[in-house]
PDB file of C-alpha atoms in Angstrom:
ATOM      1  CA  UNK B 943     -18.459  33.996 -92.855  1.00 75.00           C
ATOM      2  CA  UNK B 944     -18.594  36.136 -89.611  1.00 91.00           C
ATOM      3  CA  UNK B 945     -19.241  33.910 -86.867  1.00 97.00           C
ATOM      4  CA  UNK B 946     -20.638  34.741 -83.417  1.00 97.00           C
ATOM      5  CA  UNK B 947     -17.126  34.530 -81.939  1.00 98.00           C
ATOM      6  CA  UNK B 948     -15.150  36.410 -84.695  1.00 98.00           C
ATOM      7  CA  UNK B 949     -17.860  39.535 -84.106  1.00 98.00           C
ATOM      8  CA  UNK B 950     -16.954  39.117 -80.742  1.00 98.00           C
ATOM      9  CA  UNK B 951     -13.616  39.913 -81.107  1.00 98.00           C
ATOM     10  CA  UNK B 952     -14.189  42.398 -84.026  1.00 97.00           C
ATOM     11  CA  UNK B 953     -16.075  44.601 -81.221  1.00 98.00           C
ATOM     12  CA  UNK B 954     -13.035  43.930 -79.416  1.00 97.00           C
ATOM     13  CA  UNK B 955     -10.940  46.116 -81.502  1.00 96.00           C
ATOM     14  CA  UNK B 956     -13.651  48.380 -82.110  1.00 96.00           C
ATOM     15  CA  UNK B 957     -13.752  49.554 -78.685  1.00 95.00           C
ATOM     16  CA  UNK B 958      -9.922  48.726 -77.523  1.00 90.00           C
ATOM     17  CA  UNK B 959      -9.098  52.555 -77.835  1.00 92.00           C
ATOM     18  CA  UNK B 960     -11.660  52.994 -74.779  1.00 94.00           C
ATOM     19  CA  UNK B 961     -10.279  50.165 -71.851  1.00 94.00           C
ATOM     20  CA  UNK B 962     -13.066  50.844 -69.753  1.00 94.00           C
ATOM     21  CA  UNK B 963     -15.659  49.528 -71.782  1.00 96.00           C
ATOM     22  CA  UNK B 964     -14.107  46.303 -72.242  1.00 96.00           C
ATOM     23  CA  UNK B 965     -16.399  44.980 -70.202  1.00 96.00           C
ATOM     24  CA  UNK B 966     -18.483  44.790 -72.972  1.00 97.00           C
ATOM     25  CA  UNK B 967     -17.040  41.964 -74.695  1.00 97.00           C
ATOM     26  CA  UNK B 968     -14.289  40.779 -71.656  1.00 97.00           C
ATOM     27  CA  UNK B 969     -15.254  38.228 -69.220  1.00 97.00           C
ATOM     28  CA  UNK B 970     -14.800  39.654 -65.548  1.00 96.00           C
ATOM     29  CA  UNK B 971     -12.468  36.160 -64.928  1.00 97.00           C
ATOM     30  CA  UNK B 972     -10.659  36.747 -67.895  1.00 97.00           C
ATOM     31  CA  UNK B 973      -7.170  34.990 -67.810  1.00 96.00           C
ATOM     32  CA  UNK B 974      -4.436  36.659 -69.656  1.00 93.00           C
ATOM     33  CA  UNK B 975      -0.667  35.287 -71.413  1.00 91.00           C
ATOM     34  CA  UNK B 976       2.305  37.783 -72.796  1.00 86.00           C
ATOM     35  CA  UNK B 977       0.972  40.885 -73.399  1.00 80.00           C
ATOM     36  CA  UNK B 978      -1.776  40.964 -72.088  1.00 82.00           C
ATOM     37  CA  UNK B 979      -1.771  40.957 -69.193  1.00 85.00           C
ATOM     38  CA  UNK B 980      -3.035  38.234 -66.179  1.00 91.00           C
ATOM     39  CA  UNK B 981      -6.707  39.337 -66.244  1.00 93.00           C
ATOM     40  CA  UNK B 982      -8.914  42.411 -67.118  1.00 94.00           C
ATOM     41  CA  UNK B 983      -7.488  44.628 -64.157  1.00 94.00           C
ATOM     42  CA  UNK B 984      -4.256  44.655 -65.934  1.00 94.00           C
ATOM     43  CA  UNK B 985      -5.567  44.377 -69.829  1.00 93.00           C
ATOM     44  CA  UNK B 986      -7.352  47.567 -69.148  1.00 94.00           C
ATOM     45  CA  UNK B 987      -4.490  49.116 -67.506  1.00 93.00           C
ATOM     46  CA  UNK B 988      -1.951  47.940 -70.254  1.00 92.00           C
ATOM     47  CA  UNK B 989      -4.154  49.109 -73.037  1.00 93.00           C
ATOM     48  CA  UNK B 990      -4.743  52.557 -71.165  1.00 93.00           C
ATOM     49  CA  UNK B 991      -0.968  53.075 -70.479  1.00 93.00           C
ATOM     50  CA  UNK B 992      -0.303  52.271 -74.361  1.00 93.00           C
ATOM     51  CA  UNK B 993      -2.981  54.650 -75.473  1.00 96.00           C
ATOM     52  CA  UNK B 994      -1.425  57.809 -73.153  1.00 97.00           C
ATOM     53  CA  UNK B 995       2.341  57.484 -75.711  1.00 97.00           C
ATOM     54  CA  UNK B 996      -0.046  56.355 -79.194  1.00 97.00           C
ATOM     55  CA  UNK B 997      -3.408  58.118 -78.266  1.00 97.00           C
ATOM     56  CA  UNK B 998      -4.526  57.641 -82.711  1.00 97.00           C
ATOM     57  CA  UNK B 999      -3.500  53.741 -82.324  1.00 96.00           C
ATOM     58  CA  UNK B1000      -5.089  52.690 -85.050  1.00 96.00           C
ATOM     59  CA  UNK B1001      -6.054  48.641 -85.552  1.00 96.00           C
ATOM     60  CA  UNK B1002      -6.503  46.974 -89.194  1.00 97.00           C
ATOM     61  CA  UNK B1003      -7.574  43.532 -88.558  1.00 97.00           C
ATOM     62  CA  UNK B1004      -5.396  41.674 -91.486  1.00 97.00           C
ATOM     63  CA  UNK B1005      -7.041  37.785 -90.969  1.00 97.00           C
ATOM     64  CA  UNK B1006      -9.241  36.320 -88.199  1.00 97.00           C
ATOM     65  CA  UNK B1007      -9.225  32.849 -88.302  1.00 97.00           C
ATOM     66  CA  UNK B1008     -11.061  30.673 -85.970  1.00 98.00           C
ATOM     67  CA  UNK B1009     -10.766  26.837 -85.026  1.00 97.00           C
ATOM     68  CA  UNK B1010     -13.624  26.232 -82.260  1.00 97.00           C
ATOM     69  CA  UNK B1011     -13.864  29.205 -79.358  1.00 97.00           C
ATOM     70  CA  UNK B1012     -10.313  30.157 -80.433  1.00 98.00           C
ATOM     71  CA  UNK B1013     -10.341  32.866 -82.920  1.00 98.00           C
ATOM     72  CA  UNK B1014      -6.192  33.763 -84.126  1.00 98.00           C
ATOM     73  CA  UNK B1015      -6.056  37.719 -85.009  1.00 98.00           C
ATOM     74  CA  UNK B1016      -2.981  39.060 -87.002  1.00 98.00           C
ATOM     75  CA  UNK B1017      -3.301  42.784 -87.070  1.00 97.00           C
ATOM     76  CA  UNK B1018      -1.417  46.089 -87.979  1.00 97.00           C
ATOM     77  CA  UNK B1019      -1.599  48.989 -85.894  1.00 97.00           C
ATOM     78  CA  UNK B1020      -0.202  52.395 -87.262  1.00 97.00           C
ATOM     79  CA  UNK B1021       0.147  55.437 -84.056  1.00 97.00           C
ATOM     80  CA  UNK B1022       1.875  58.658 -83.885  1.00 97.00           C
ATOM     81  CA  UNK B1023       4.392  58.942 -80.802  1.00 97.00           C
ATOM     82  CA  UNK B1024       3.044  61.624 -78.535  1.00 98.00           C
ATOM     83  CA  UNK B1025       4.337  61.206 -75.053  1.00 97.00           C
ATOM     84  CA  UNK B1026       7.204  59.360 -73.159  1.00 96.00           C
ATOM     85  CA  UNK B1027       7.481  55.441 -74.530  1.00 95.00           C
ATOM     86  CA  UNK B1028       9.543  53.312 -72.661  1.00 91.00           C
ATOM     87  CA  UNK B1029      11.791  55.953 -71.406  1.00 92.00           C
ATOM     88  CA  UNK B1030      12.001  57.399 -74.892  1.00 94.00           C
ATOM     89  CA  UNK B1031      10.210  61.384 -75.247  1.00 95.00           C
ATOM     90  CA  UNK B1032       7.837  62.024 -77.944  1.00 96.00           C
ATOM     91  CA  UNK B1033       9.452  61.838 -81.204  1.00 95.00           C
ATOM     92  CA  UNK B1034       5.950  62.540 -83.290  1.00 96.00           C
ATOM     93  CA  UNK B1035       6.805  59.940 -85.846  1.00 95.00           C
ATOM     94  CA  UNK B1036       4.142  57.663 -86.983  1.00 96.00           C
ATOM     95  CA  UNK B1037       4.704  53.980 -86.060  1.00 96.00           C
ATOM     96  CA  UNK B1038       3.270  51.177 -87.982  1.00 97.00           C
ATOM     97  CA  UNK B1039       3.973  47.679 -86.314  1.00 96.00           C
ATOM     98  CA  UNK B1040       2.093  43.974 -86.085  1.00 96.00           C
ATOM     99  CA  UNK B1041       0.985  41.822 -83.423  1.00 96.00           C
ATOM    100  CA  UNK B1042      -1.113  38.388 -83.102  1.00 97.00           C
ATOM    101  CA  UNK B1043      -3.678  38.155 -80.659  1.00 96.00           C
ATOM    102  CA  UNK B1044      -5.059  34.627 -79.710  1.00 97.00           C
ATOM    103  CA  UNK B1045      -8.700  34.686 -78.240  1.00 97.00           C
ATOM    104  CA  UNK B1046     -11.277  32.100 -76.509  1.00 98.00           C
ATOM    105  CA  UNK B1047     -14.627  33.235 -76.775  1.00 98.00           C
ATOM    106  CA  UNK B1048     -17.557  31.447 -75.019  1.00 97.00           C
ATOM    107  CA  UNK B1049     -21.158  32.895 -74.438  1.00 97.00           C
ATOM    108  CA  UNK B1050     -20.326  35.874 -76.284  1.00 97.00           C
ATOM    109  CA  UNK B1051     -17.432  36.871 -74.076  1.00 98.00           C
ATOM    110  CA  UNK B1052     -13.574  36.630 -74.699  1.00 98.00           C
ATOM    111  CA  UNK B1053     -12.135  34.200 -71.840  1.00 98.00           C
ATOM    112  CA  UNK B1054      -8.832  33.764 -72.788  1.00 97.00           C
ATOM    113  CA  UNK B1055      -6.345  36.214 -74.786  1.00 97.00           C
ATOM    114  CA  UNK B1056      -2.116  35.989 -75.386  1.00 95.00           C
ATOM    115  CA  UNK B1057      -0.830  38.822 -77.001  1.00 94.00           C
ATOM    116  CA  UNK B1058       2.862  39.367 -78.722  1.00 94.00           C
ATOM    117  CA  UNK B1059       2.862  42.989 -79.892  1.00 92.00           C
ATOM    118  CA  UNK B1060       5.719  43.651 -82.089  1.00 93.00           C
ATOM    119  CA  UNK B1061       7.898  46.223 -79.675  1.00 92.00           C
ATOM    120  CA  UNK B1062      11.348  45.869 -81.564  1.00 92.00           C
ATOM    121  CA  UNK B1063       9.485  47.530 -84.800  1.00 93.00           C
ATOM    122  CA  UNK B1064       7.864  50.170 -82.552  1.00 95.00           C
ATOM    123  CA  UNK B1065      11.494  51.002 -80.365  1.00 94.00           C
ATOM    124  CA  UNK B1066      12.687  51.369 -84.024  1.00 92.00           C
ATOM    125  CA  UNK B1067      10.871  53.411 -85.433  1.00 93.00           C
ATOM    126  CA  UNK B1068      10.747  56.048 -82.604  1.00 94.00           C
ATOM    127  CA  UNK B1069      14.402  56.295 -82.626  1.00 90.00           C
ATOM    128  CA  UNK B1070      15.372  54.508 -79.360  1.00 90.00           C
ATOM    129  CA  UNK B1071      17.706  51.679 -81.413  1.00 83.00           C
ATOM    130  CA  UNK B1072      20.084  51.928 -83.922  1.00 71.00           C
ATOM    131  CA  UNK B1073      19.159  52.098 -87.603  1.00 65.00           C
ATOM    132  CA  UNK B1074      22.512  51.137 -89.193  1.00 56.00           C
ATOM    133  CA  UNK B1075      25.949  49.879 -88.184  1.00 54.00           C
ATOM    134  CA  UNK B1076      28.569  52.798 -88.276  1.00 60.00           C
ATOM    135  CA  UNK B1077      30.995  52.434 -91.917  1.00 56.00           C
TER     136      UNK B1077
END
């Protein structure tokens, strides 16, 4: 069943690929953990600066699960590497990586988010670690 607060963040992903109109579904005093960020100022900016490297990130929302005004998102995003990453050039290799998103939702806004984006799997897979121990 798709409650109020799941849609909420549903549209969330929807319309991540476009920071500025966050404001659609992100409360103006939103406070922000990890990832994400300490409030919108810098989830915008984060998302914006990740889209310039990834600019086809891609979300597939895997489960939502919700326990009051806290919905729990575990998601896989797939991206092809088009600009500087973390110091590391464009590599145009597609990426495909998880992260978990925790939300609090309350009069159809999201008033709380942590993020932990899986960066090990994306550093990987663009070719800035190691894939194998020399023989």
């Amino acid at each position: 069943m798709e409650t109020a607060e799941k849609a909420v963040v549903r549209r969330f992903y929807e319309i991540a690929g476009r920071p500025e109109d966050l404001d659609e579904v992100v409360a103006p005093d939103l406070k922000g953990h990890a990832g994400a960020g300490s409030d919108l100022a810098e989830l915008k900016a984060s998302l914006a600066s990740f889209l310039v490297p990834f600019p086809d990130l891609t979300p597939e929302l895997r489960y939502l699960v919700q326990e009051d005004d806290l919905v729990s998102v575990w998601l896989t995003y797939t991206a092809t590497h088009q600009a500087d990453f973390a110091g590391v050039p464009a590599s145009g290799r597609r990426v495909k990586f998880a992260e978990w998103d925790l939300m609090r939702v309350r009069d159809g806004k999201i008033v709380e988010i942590t993020q932990y984006c899986d960066l090990f799997t994306i550093m990987s897979q663009i070719g800035a670690l190691p894939t194998a121990a020399p023989a």
